PDB file of C-alpha atoms in Angstrom:
ATOM      1  CA  MET A   1     102.448  26.233-136.467  1.00  0.00           C
ATOM      2  CA  ASP A   2      99.592  24.070-135.245  1.00  0.00           C
ATOM      3  CA  ALA A   3     100.644  21.246-132.958  1.00  0.00           C
ATOM      4  CA  HIS A   4      99.048  17.848-132.662  1.00  0.00           C
ATOM      5  CA  PRO A   5      96.804  17.641-129.577  1.00  0.00           C
ATOM      6  CA  ASP A   6      99.035  14.954-128.075  1.00  0.00           C
ATOM      7  CA  GLU A   7     102.225  16.870-128.862  1.00  0.00           C
ATOM      8  CA  PRO A   8     101.750  20.537-127.941  1.00  0.00           C
ATOM      9  CA  HIS A   9     104.236  23.063-129.220  1.00  0.00           C
ATOM     10  CA  ALA A  10     106.507  24.230-126.434  1.00  0.00           C
ATOM     11  CA  HIS A  11     106.200  27.873-125.462  1.00  0.00           C
ATOM     12  CA  GLY A  12     109.306  29.949-125.829  1.00  0.00           C
ATOM     13  CA  ALA A  13     111.650  29.711-122.860  1.00  0.00           C
ATOM     14  CA  THR A  14     112.697  32.641-120.722  1.00  0.00           C
ATOM     15  CA  VAL A  15     116.497  32.713-120.417  1.00  0.00           C
ATOM     16  CA  VAL A  16     118.217  34.484-117.520  1.00  0.00           C
ATOM     17  CA  ALA A  17     121.923  34.587-116.636  1.00  0.00           C
ATOM     18  CA  ASP A  18     123.515  36.235-113.610  1.00  0.00           C
ATOM     19  CA  GLY A  19     127.285  36.341-113.153  1.00  0.00           C
ATOM     20  CA  TYR A  20     127.509  33.213-115.301  1.00  0.00           C
ATOM     21  CA  GLY A  21     130.991  31.802-115.854  1.00  0.00           C
ATOM     22  CA  LEU A  22     132.677  28.625-117.077  1.00  0.00           C
ATOM     23  CA  LYS A  23     136.306  27.749-116.473  1.00  0.00           C
ATOM     24  CA  GLY A  24     138.310  25.462-118.742  1.00  0.00           C
ATOM     25  CA  PRO A  25     141.807  23.934-118.630  1.00  0.00           C
ATOM     26  CA  ARG A  26     143.452  27.229-119.572  1.00  0.00           C
ATOM     27  CA  GLY A  27     141.307  29.655-117.642  1.00  0.00           C
ATOM     28  CA  TRP A  28     137.881  31.195-117.986  1.00  0.00           C
ATOM     29  CA  ALA A  29     136.083  30.397-121.218  1.00  0.00           C
ATOM     30  CA  PHE A  30     133.570  33.106-120.321  1.00  0.00           C
ATOM     31  CA  ARG A  31     132.771  34.955-117.151  1.00  0.00           C
ATOM     32  CA  GLY A  32     130.441  37.575-115.733  1.00  0.00           C
ATOM     33  CA  ILE A  33     127.648  37.013-118.253  1.00  0.00           C
ATOM     34  CA  GLY A  34     124.337  38.564-117.285  1.00  0.00           C
ATOM     35  CA  PHE A  35     121.134  39.154-119.271  1.00  0.00           C
ATOM     36  CA  GLU A  36     117.425  38.368-119.339  1.00  0.00           C
ATOM     37  CA  ALA A  37     115.545  37.285-122.455  1.00  0.00           C
ATOM     38  CA  ALA A  38     111.773  36.953-122.648  1.00  0.00           C
ATOM     39  CA  PRO A  39     110.116  34.004-124.415  1.00  0.00           C
ATOM     40  CA  GLY A  40     110.373  34.330-128.176  1.00  0.00           C
ATOM     41  CA  SER A  41     113.452  36.562-128.020  1.00  0.00           C
ATOM     42  CA  LEU A  42     116.242  36.574-130.582  1.00  0.00           C
ATOM     43  CA  VAL A  43     119.470  36.557-128.548  1.00  0.00           C
ATOM     44  CA  ALA A  44     122.735  37.164-130.409  1.00  0.00           C
ATOM     45  CA  ILE A  45     125.914  36.011-128.655  1.00  0.00           C
ATOM     46  CA  GLU A  46     128.696  38.038-130.196  1.00  0.00           C
ATOM     47  CA  GLY A  47     132.401  38.483-129.664  1.00  0.00           C
ATOM     48  CA  PRO A  48     135.745  37.595-131.255  1.00  0.00           C
ATOM     49  CA  SER A  49     136.548  33.946-131.896  1.00  0.00           C
ATOM     50  CA  GLY A  50     138.035  32.345-128.805  1.00  0.00           C
ATOM     51  CA  THR A  51     136.034  34.370-126.267  1.00  0.00           C
ATOM     52  CA  GLY A  52     133.819  31.479-125.193  1.00  0.00           C
ATOM     53  CA  ARG A  53     130.794  32.112-127.414  1.00  0.00           C
ATOM     54  CA  THR A  54     130.204  28.426-128.219  1.00  0.00           C
ATOM     55  CA  CYS A  55     130.816  27.421-124.603  1.00  0.00           C
ATOM     56  CA  LEU A  56     128.188  29.911-123.452  1.00  0.00           C
ATOM     57  CA  LEU A  57     125.743  28.551-126.039  1.00  0.00           C
ATOM     58  CA  LEU A  58     126.283  24.974-124.844  1.00  0.00           C
ATOM     59  CA  ALA A  59     126.093  25.948-121.172  1.00  0.00           C
ATOM     60  CA  LEU A  60     122.755  27.734-121.655  1.00  0.00           C
ATOM     61  CA  THR A  61     121.308  24.658-123.361  1.00  0.00           C
ATOM     62  CA  GLY A  62     122.387  22.280-120.598  1.00  0.00           C
ATOM     63  CA  ARG A  63     125.346  20.682-122.400  1.00  0.00           C
ATOM     64  CA  MET A  64     128.163  22.200-120.344  1.00  0.00           C
ATOM     65  CA  LYS A  65     128.420  22.845-116.617  1.00  0.00           C
ATOM     66  CA  ALA A  66     129.277  26.347-115.484  1.00  0.00           C
ATOM     67  CA  GLN A  67     131.255  26.928-112.289  1.00  0.00           C
ATOM     68  CA  GLU A  68     130.246  30.482-111.401  1.00  0.00           C
ATOM     69  CA  GLY A  69     126.946  32.308-111.074  1.00  0.00           C
ATOM     70  CA  HIS A  70     123.775  30.736-112.376  1.00  0.00           C
ATOM     71  CA  ALA A  71     121.317  30.747-115.249  1.00  0.00           C
ATOM     72  CA  GLU A  72     117.683  29.756-115.678  1.00  0.00           C
ATOM     73  CA  VAL A  73     115.916  28.434-118.766  1.00  0.00           C
ATOM     74  CA  ALA A  74     112.117  28.289-118.513  1.00  0.00           C
ATOM     75  CA  GLY A  75     112.508  28.490-114.745  1.00  0.00           C
ATOM     76  CA  LEU A  76     114.940  25.559-114.671  1.00  0.00           C
ATOM     77  CA  ARG A  77     118.078  26.543-112.778  1.00  0.00           C
ATOM     78  CA  LEU A  78     121.473  25.763-114.252  1.00  0.00           C
ATOM     79  CA  PRO A  79     123.686  23.913-113.654  1.00  0.00           C
ATOM     80  CA  LYS A  80     121.420  21.896-111.317  1.00  0.00           C
ATOM     81  CA  LYS A  81     118.723  21.146-113.925  1.00  0.00           C
ATOM     82  CA  MET A  82     120.921  20.478-116.952  1.00  0.00           C
ATOM     83  CA  ALA A  83     119.050  17.328-118.035  1.00  0.00           C
ATOM     84  CA  ALA A  84     115.689  19.094-117.861  1.00  0.00           C
ATOM     85  CA  VAL A  85     117.014  22.010-119.917  1.00  0.00           C
ATOM     86  CA  ARG A  86     118.312  19.606-122.563  1.00  0.00           C
ATOM     87  CA  ARG A  87     114.813  18.173-122.927  1.00  0.00           C
ATOM     88  CA  ILE A  88     113.268  21.537-123.812  1.00  0.00           C
ATOM     89  CA  SER A  89     116.103  22.899-125.940  1.00  0.00           C
ATOM     90  CA  ALA A  90     117.590  21.890-129.271  1.00  0.00           C
ATOM     91  CA  LEU A  91     120.802  22.546-131.154  1.00  0.00           C
ATOM     92  CA  GLY A  92     120.936  23.727-134.715  1.00  0.00           C
ATOM     93  CA  PRO A  93     124.372  23.745-136.349  1.00  0.00           C
ATOM     94  CA  VAL A  94     127.210  23.585-133.799  1.00  0.00           C
ATOM     95  CA  PRO A  95     130.519  22.444-135.357  1.00  0.00           C
ATOM     96  CA  GLY A  96     131.942  19.400-133.626  1.00  0.00           C
ATOM     97  CA  VAL A  97     128.710  18.701-131.746  1.00  0.00           C
ATOM     98  CA  SER A  98     125.721  18.545-134.108  1.00  0.00           C
ATOM     99  CA  ASP A  99     127.280  18.439-137.565  1.00  0.00           C
ATOM    100  CA  LEU A 100     125.281  17.228-140.525  1.00  0.00           C
ATOM    101  CA  ASP A 101     126.540  14.029-142.155  1.00  0.00           C
ATOM    102  CA  PRO A 102     127.734  15.072-145.637  1.00  0.00           C
ATOM    103  CA  ALA A 103     127.045  11.591-147.040  1.00  0.00           C
ATOM    104  CA  LEU A 104     123.367  11.551-146.048  1.00  0.00           C
ATOM    105  CA  THR A 105     120.591  13.097-148.081  1.00  0.00           C
ATOM    106  CA  VAL A 106     118.161  15.719-146.874  1.00  0.00           C
ATOM    107  CA  ALA A 107     115.383  13.091-146.699  1.00  0.00           C
ATOM    108  CA  GLU A 108     117.556  10.688-144.713  1.00  0.00           C
ATOM    109  CA  HIS A 109     118.434  13.364-142.162  1.00  0.00           C
ATOM    110  CA  LEU A 110     114.802  14.368-141.739  1.00  0.00           C
ATOM    111  CA  ARG A 111     113.485  10.822-141.507  1.00  0.00           C
ATOM    112  CA  GLU A 112     116.147   9.782-139.000  1.00  0.00           C
ATOM    113  CA  ARG A 113     115.503  12.778-136.773  1.00  0.00           C
ATOM    114  CA  ALA A 114     111.724  12.354-136.859  1.00  0.00           C
ATOM    115  CA  LEU A 115     111.874   8.632-136.086  1.00  0.00           C
ATOM    116  CA  LEU A 116     114.313   9.055-133.218  1.00  0.00           C
ATOM    117  CA  GLN A 117     112.337  12.004-131.901  1.00  0.00           C
ATOM    118  CA  ARG A 118     109.213   9.845-131.835  1.00  0.00           C
ATOM    119  CA  ARG A 119     111.091   6.962-130.202  1.00  0.00           C
ATOM    120  CA  PHE A 120     112.753   8.920-127.412  1.00  0.00           C
ATOM    121  CA  ASP A 121     110.536  11.955-126.990  1.00  0.00           C
ATOM    122  CA  GLY A 122     107.034  10.876-127.969  1.00  0.00           C
ATOM    123  CA  SER A 123     104.141  10.198-125.636  1.00  0.00           C
ATOM    124  CA  LEU A 124     102.991   6.646-124.954  1.00  0.00           C
ATOM    125  CA  LYS A 125      99.703   7.414-126.679  1.00  0.00           C
ATOM    126  CA  ALA A 126     101.561   8.524-129.806  1.00  0.00           C
ATOM    127  CA  LEU A 127     103.679   5.360-129.832  1.00  0.00           C
ATOM    128  CA  LEU A 128     100.551   3.185-129.690  1.00  0.00           C
ATOM    129  CA  ARG A 129      98.897   4.724-132.727  1.00  0.00           C
ATOM    130  CA  PRO A 130      98.358   2.577-135.850  1.00  0.00           C
ATOM    131  CA  PRO A 131     101.363   2.601-138.221  1.00  0.00           C
ATOM    132  CA  ALA A 132      99.565   4.656-140.883  1.00  0.00           C
ATOM    133  CA  GLU A 133      98.621   7.301-138.331  1.00  0.00           C
ATOM    134  CA  ARG A 134     102.162   7.418-136.946  1.00  0.00           C
ATOM    135  CA  ALA A 135     103.577   7.844-140.455  1.00  0.00           C
ATOM    136  CA  ALA A 136     101.153  10.678-141.187  1.00  0.00           C
ATOM    137  CA  ALA A 137     102.086  12.397-137.906  1.00  0.00           C
ATOM    138  CA  THR A 138     105.781  12.050-138.721  1.00  0.00           C
ATOM    139  CA  ARG A 139     105.271  13.546-142.176  1.00  0.00           C
ATOM    140  CA  ALA A 140     103.287  16.422-140.710  1.00  0.00           C
ATOM    141  CA  ARG A 141     105.993  17.141-138.160  1.00  0.00           C
ATOM    142  CA  ILE A 142     108.683  17.151-140.854  1.00  0.00           C
ATOM    143  CA  ASP A 143     106.643  19.449-143.106  1.00  0.00           C
ATOM    144  CA  GLU A 144     106.018  21.801-140.196  1.00  0.00           C
ATOM    145  CA  ALA A 145     109.734  22.028-139.397  1.00  0.00           C
ATOM    146  CA  LEU A 146     110.696  22.541-143.048  1.00  0.00           C
ATOM    147  CA  HIS A 147     108.170  25.338-143.379  1.00  0.00           C
ATOM    148  CA  ALA A 148     109.450  27.045-140.229  1.00  0.00           C
ATOM    149  CA  ALA A 149     113.042  26.800-141.506  1.00  0.00           C
ATOM    150  CA  GLY A 150     112.108  28.060-144.953  1.00  0.00           C
ATOM    151  CA  LEU A 151     113.500  24.988-146.717  1.00  0.00           C
ATOM    152  CA  ASP A 152     111.623  23.591-149.726  1.00  0.00           C
ATOM    153  CA  PRO A 153     113.296  20.333-150.808  1.00  0.00           C
ATOM    154  CA  GLU A 154     111.723  20.669-154.256  1.00  0.00           C
ATOM    155  CA  THR A 155     114.024  23.631-154.962  1.00  0.00           C
ATOM    156  CA  LEU A 156     117.175  21.568-154.318  1.00  0.00           C
ATOM    157  CA  PRO A 157     119.181  20.055-157.216  1.00  0.00           C
ATOM    158  CA  LYS A 158     117.945  16.512-156.545  1.00  0.00           C
ATOM    159  CA  GLY A 159     114.982  17.316-154.350  1.00  0.00           C
ATOM    160  CA  ASP A 160     115.053  15.660-150.943  1.00  0.00           C
ATOM    161  CA  ARG A 161     117.578  13.146-152.339  1.00  0.00           C
ATOM    162  CA  THR A 162     120.195  15.916-152.445  1.00  0.00           C
ATOM    163  CA  SER A 163     123.243  15.067-150.333  1.00  0.00           C
ATOM    164  CA  VAL A 164     124.298  17.454-147.606  1.00  0.00           C
ATOM    165  CA  ARG A 165     127.665  17.895-149.315  1.00  0.00           C
ATOM    166  CA  ASP A 166     125.844  19.461-152.263  1.00  0.00           C
ATOM    167  CA  LEU A 167     123.973  22.048-150.220  1.00  0.00           C
ATOM    168  CA  GLU A 168     124.857  25.716-150.178  1.00  0.00           C
ATOM    169  CA  ARG A 169     125.819  27.177-146.804  1.00  0.00           C
ATOM    170  CA  LEU A 170     122.423  28.833-146.264  1.00  0.00           C
ATOM    171  CA  GLU A 171     120.564  25.679-147.322  1.00  0.00           C
ATOM    172  CA  ALA A 172     122.586  23.616-144.834  1.00  0.00           C
ATOM    173  CA  LEU A 173     121.770  26.124-142.104  1.00  0.00           C
ATOM    174  CA  ARG A 174     118.065  25.819-142.930  1.00  0.00           C
ATOM    175  CA  LEU A 175     118.265  22.024-142.810  1.00  0.00           C
ATOM    176  CA  SER A 176     120.023  22.040-139.435  1.00  0.00           C
ATOM    177  CA  LEU A 177     117.419  24.422-138.076  1.00  0.00           C
ATOM    178  CA  ALA A 178     114.588  22.250-139.436  1.00  0.00           C
ATOM    179  CA  LEU A 179     116.076  19.204-137.694  1.00  0.00           C
ATOM    180  CA  ALA A 180     116.188  21.132-134.416  1.00  0.00           C
ATOM    181  CA  LEU A 181     112.600  22.335-134.800  1.00  0.00           C
ATOM    182  CA  ILE A 182     111.208  18.829-135.353  1.00  0.00           C
ATOM    183  CA  GLY A 183     111.272  18.435-131.571  1.00  0.00           C
ATOM    184  CA  ARG A 184     109.246  21.659-131.105  1.00  0.00           C
ATOM    185  CA  PRO A 185     111.686  23.050-128.516  1.00  0.00           C
ATOM    186  CA  GLY A 186     111.171  26.077-126.326  1.00  0.00           C
ATOM    187  CA  LEU A 187     114.763  27.137-127.010  1.00  0.00           C
ATOM    188  CA  VAL A 188     116.839  26.570-130.146  1.00  0.00           C
ATOM    189  CA  ALA A 189     120.543  27.434-130.357  1.00  0.00           C
ATOM    190  CA  LEU A 190     122.939  27.632-133.273  1.00  0.00           C
ATOM    191  CA  ASP A 191     126.603  28.468-133.686  1.00  0.00           C
ATOM    192  CA  ASP A 192     128.297  30.631-136.345  1.00  0.00           C
ATOM    193  CA  ALA A 193     124.972  31.925-137.668  1.00  0.00           C
ATOM    194  CA  ASP A 194     126.632  34.396-140.026  1.00  0.00           C
ATOM    195  CA  LEU A 195     129.828  32.513-140.890  1.00  0.00           C
ATOM    196  CA  LYS A 196     130.815  32.340-144.577  1.00  0.00           C
ATOM    197  CA  LEU A 197     127.629  34.020-145.754  1.00  0.00           C
ATOM    198  CA  SER A 198     127.356  36.784-148.316  1.00  0.00           C
ATOM    199  CA  ASP A 199     125.676  40.007-147.219  1.00  0.00           C
ATOM    200  CA  ALA A 200     122.445  38.927-148.898  1.00  0.00           C
ATOM    201  CA  ASP A 201     122.521  35.439-147.357  1.00  0.00           C
ATOM    202  CA  ARG A 202     123.387  36.886-143.954  1.00  0.00           C
ATOM    203  CA  ALA A 203     120.338  39.145-144.110  1.00  0.00           C
ATOM    204  CA  GLU A 204     118.218  36.156-145.122  1.00  0.00           C
ATOM    205  CA  ALA A 205     119.582  34.061-142.260  1.00  0.00           C
ATOM    206  CA  TRP A 206     118.710  36.715-139.682  1.00  0.00           C
ATOM    207  CA  ALA A 207     115.251  37.121-141.212  1.00  0.00           C
ATOM    208  CA  LEU A 208     114.789  33.374-140.770  1.00  0.00           C
ATOM    209  CA  LEU A 209     115.838  33.476-137.117  1.00  0.00           C
ATOM    210  CA  ARG A 210     113.526  36.434-136.472  1.00  0.00           C
ATOM    211  CA  SER A 211     110.690  34.409-137.965  1.00  0.00           C
ATOM    212  CA  VAL A 212     111.409  31.444-135.682  1.00  0.00           C
ATOM    213  CA  ALA A 213     111.530  33.750-132.662  1.00  0.00           C
ATOM    214  CA  ALA A 214     108.310  35.459-133.729  1.00  0.00           C
ATOM    215  CA  SER A 215     106.583  32.060-133.760  1.00  0.00           C
ATOM    216  CA  GLY A 216     107.313  31.789-130.028  1.00  0.00           C
ATOM    217  CA  THR A 217     110.576  29.814-129.882  1.00  0.00           C
ATOM    218  CA  THR A 218     113.447  31.563-128.106  1.00  0.00           C
ATOM    219  CA  VAL A 219     116.560  31.675-130.330  1.00  0.00           C
ATOM    220  CA  LEU A 220     120.211  31.842-129.244  1.00  0.00           C
ATOM    221  CA  ALA A 221     122.612  32.522-132.106  1.00  0.00           C
ATOM    222  CA  VAL A 222     126.398  32.883-131.976  1.00  0.00           C
ATOM    223  CA  CYS A 223     127.622  35.436-134.493  1.00  0.00           C
ATOM    224  CA  SER A 224     130.493  37.756-135.276  1.00  0.00           C
ATOM    225  CA  GLU A 225     128.234  40.795-135.573  1.00  0.00           C
ATOM    226  CA  ALA A 226     124.721  40.985-134.147  1.00  0.00           C
ATOM    227  CA  PRO A 227     121.832  42.776-135.834  1.00  0.00           C
ATOM    228  CA  GLU A 228     120.562  45.889-134.099  1.00  0.00           C
ATOM    229  CA  ASP A 229     117.162  44.426-133.240  1.00  0.00           C
ATOM    230  CA  ALA A 230     118.544  41.380-131.392  1.00  0.00           C
ATOM    231  CA  LEU A 231     119.236  41.160-127.676  1.00  0.00           C
ATOM    232  CA  ARG A 232     123.026  41.366-127.800  1.00  0.00           C
ATOM    233  CA  VAL A 233     125.156  39.408-125.333  1.00  0.00           C
ATOM    234  CA  SER A 234     128.894  39.937-125.668  1.00  0.00           C
ATOM    235  CA  THR A 235     131.616  37.602-124.421  1.00  0.00           C
ATOM    236  CA  ALA A 236     134.379  40.009-125.432  1.00  0.00           C
ATOM    237  CA  ALA A 237     134.439  41.844-122.095  1.00  0.00           C
ATOM    238  CA  ALA A 238     134.605  38.685-119.983  1.00  0.00           C
ATOM    239  CA  THR A 239     137.581  38.301-117.645  1.00  0.00           C
ATOM    240  CA  ARG A 240     139.782  35.730-119.319  1.00  0.00           C
ATOM    241  CA  THR A 241     143.284  36.470-117.993  1.00  0.00           C
ATOM    242  CA  THR A 242     144.748  34.679-114.991  1.00  0.00           C
ATOM    243  CA  PRO A 243     148.241  35.875-113.960  1.00  0.00           C
ATOM    244  CA  LYS A 244     150.772  33.224-113.073  1.00  0.00           C
ATOM    245  CA  LYS A 245     151.489  32.804-109.396  1.00  0.00           C
ATOM    246  CA  THR A 246     155.036  33.814-108.502  1.00  0.00           C
ATOM    247  CA  GLU A 247     156.987  33.586-105.285  1.00  0.00           C
ATOM    248  CA  ALA A 248     158.764  36.533-103.758  1.00  0.00           C
ATOM    249  CA  ALA A 249     162.503  36.508-104.502  1.00  0.00           C
ATOM    250  CA  PRO A 250     165.305  38.067-102.468  1.00  0.00           C
ATOM    251  CA  ALA A 251     166.541  41.448-103.643  1.00  0.00           C
ATOM    252  CA  PRO A 252     169.260  41.054-106.262  1.00  0.00           C
ATOM    253  CA  ALA A 253     172.834  41.999-105.498  1.00  0.00           C
ATOM    254  CA  PRO A 254     173.988  45.340-106.898  1.00  0.00           C
ATOM    255  CA  ALA A 255     175.188  45.052-110.472  1.00  0.00           C
ATOM    256  CA  PRO A 256     176.726  47.456-112.975  1.00  0.00           C
ATOM    257  CA  ALA A 257     173.593  47.320-115.123  1.00  0.00           C
ATOM    258  CA  PRO A 258     170.220  45.703-114.619  1.00  0.00           C
ATOM    259  CA  ALA A 259     169.532  42.611-116.671  1.00  0.00           C
ATOM    260  CA  PRO A 260     166.940  43.114-119.396  1.00  0.00           C
ATOM    261  CA  ALA A 261     163.473  41.787-118.629  1.00  0.00           C
ATOM    262  CA  THR A 262     162.443  38.596-120.374  1.00  0.00           C
ATOM    263  CA  GLU A 263     159.027  37.525-121.595  1.00  0.00           C
ATOM    264  CA  THR A 264     158.766  34.941-118.824  1.00  0.00           C
ATOM    265  CA  ASP A 265     159.140  37.645-116.194  1.00  0.00           C
ATOM    266  CA  THR A 266     155.794  39.165-117.128  1.00  0.00           C
ATOM    267  CA  ALA A 267     154.002  36.272-118.756  1.00  0.00           C
ATOM    268  CA  THR A 268     150.355  35.561-118.078  1.00  0.00           C
ATOM    269  CA  ASP A 269     148.087  32.724-119.090  1.00  0.00           C
ATOM    270  CA  THR A 270     145.620  34.400-121.432  1.00  0.00           C
ATOM    271  CA  ASP A 271     143.074  32.269-123.259  1.00  0.00           C
ATOM    272  CA  THR A 272     142.951  34.141-126.549  1.00  0.00           C
ATOM    273  CA  ASP A 273     142.463  31.258-128.940  1.00  0.00           C
ATOM    274  CA  THR A 274     139.924  28.484-129.350  1.00  0.00           C
ATOM    275  CA  ASP A 275     141.815  25.763-127.470  1.00  0.00           C
ATOM    276  CA  THR A 276     139.634  26.040-124.377  1.00  0.00           C
ATOM    277  CA  ASP A 277     136.457  26.007-126.443  1.00  0.00           C
ATOM    278  CA  THR A 278     137.637  22.962-128.379  1.00  0.00           C
ATOM    279  CA  VAL A 279     138.517  20.931-125.286  1.00  0.00           C
ATOM    280  CA  ILE A 280     135.229  21.721-123.584  1.00  0.00           C
ATOM    281  CA  ILE A 281     133.162  21.067-126.693  1.00  0.00           C
ATOM    282  CA  GLN A 282     134.786  17.643-126.963  1.00  0.00           C
ATOM    283  CA  LYS A 283     133.745  16.968-123.377  1.00  0.00           C
ATOM    284  CA  ALA A 284     130.228  18.115-124.182  1.00  0.00           C
ATOM    285  CA  GLN A 285     129.959  15.563-126.964  1.00  0.00           C
ATOM    286  CA  LYS A 286     130.167  12.740-124.409  1.00  0.00           C
ATOM    287  CA  GLY A 287     126.747  13.666-123.077  1.00  0.00           C
ATOM    288  CA  GLU A 288     125.010  14.011-126.409  1.00  0.00           C
ATOM    289  CA  ALA A 289     123.705  10.424-126.503  1.00  0.00           C
ATOM    290  CA  ASP A 290     121.595  11.214-123.438  1.00  0.00           C
ATOM    291  CA  ALA A 291     120.332  14.442-124.965  1.00  0.00           C
ATOM    292  CA  PHE A 292     119.121  13.267-128.352  1.00  0.00           C
ATOM    293  CA  ALA A 293     116.357  15.816-128.555  1.00  0.00           C
ATOM    294  CA  ALA A 294     119.012  18.510-128.590  1.00  0.00           C
ATOM    295  CA  THR A 295     121.459  17.236-131.147  1.00  0.00           C
ATOM    296  CA  GLY A 296     119.743  14.471-133.068  1.00  0.00           C
ATOM    297  CA  ARG A 297     122.973  12.527-133.716  1.00  0.00           C
ATOM    298  CA  ALA A 298     124.947  10.875-130.950  1.00  0.00           C
TER     299      ALA A 298
END
């Protein structure tokens, strides 16, 4: 993709994590994450649902604050440089954070994102261009993003006037990715990359993400099963169990038979569902208005 001289395409971001961990209301969402990804890498975050995959995705893009270890994106250290990381990263589809509006058309989504991107992320020189030149630059940026995401509006039922609610799952994924790429980020992240896709569509989705990575943009993708050629980061092995604190009790008096153990005697607080992820994602949404370039919709 050729960038406008005033708006250079960002190089892919190096992503490094070392002992990275985030703790939520019910314990560790993820912990002990460590990896290093070169610019233009395809990084697959895999693991069972409820193991902090989405939280890790949001933390690495500067939308959630980790409490343990550190990470770096393009040399920007997290969590200290969260705002700077948000400026060079973008979110594709992340349920509850960057959802598409089902009532809007493809054209409306694209136009809104491009206009807001120009308003909040454009250079002063770009903002001072004549209206016709600005419109041409906006159209070029949209076409560039659509091409990179492999989405041709002419193939949709009603062209670019097709509503999001009428898109197939893979088409919606392509649109979300195109919206993220309009900002020409160094890092793009998406959740549930392979959710509810047929085998053929899943293969096509991964081919798309490989293509984006090959163009120089680093890609983080949450999935249930990573392809063999991706850099695989698993949250499944993270320490997520925190035993309850108990006080020592005096020895019991002798009895004819010991009382049977109850569940509360050995209970632990284990975060095995998505409650922690949900709570933290809701908190992350509060900062989205200040990170437009990442989500596109506050």
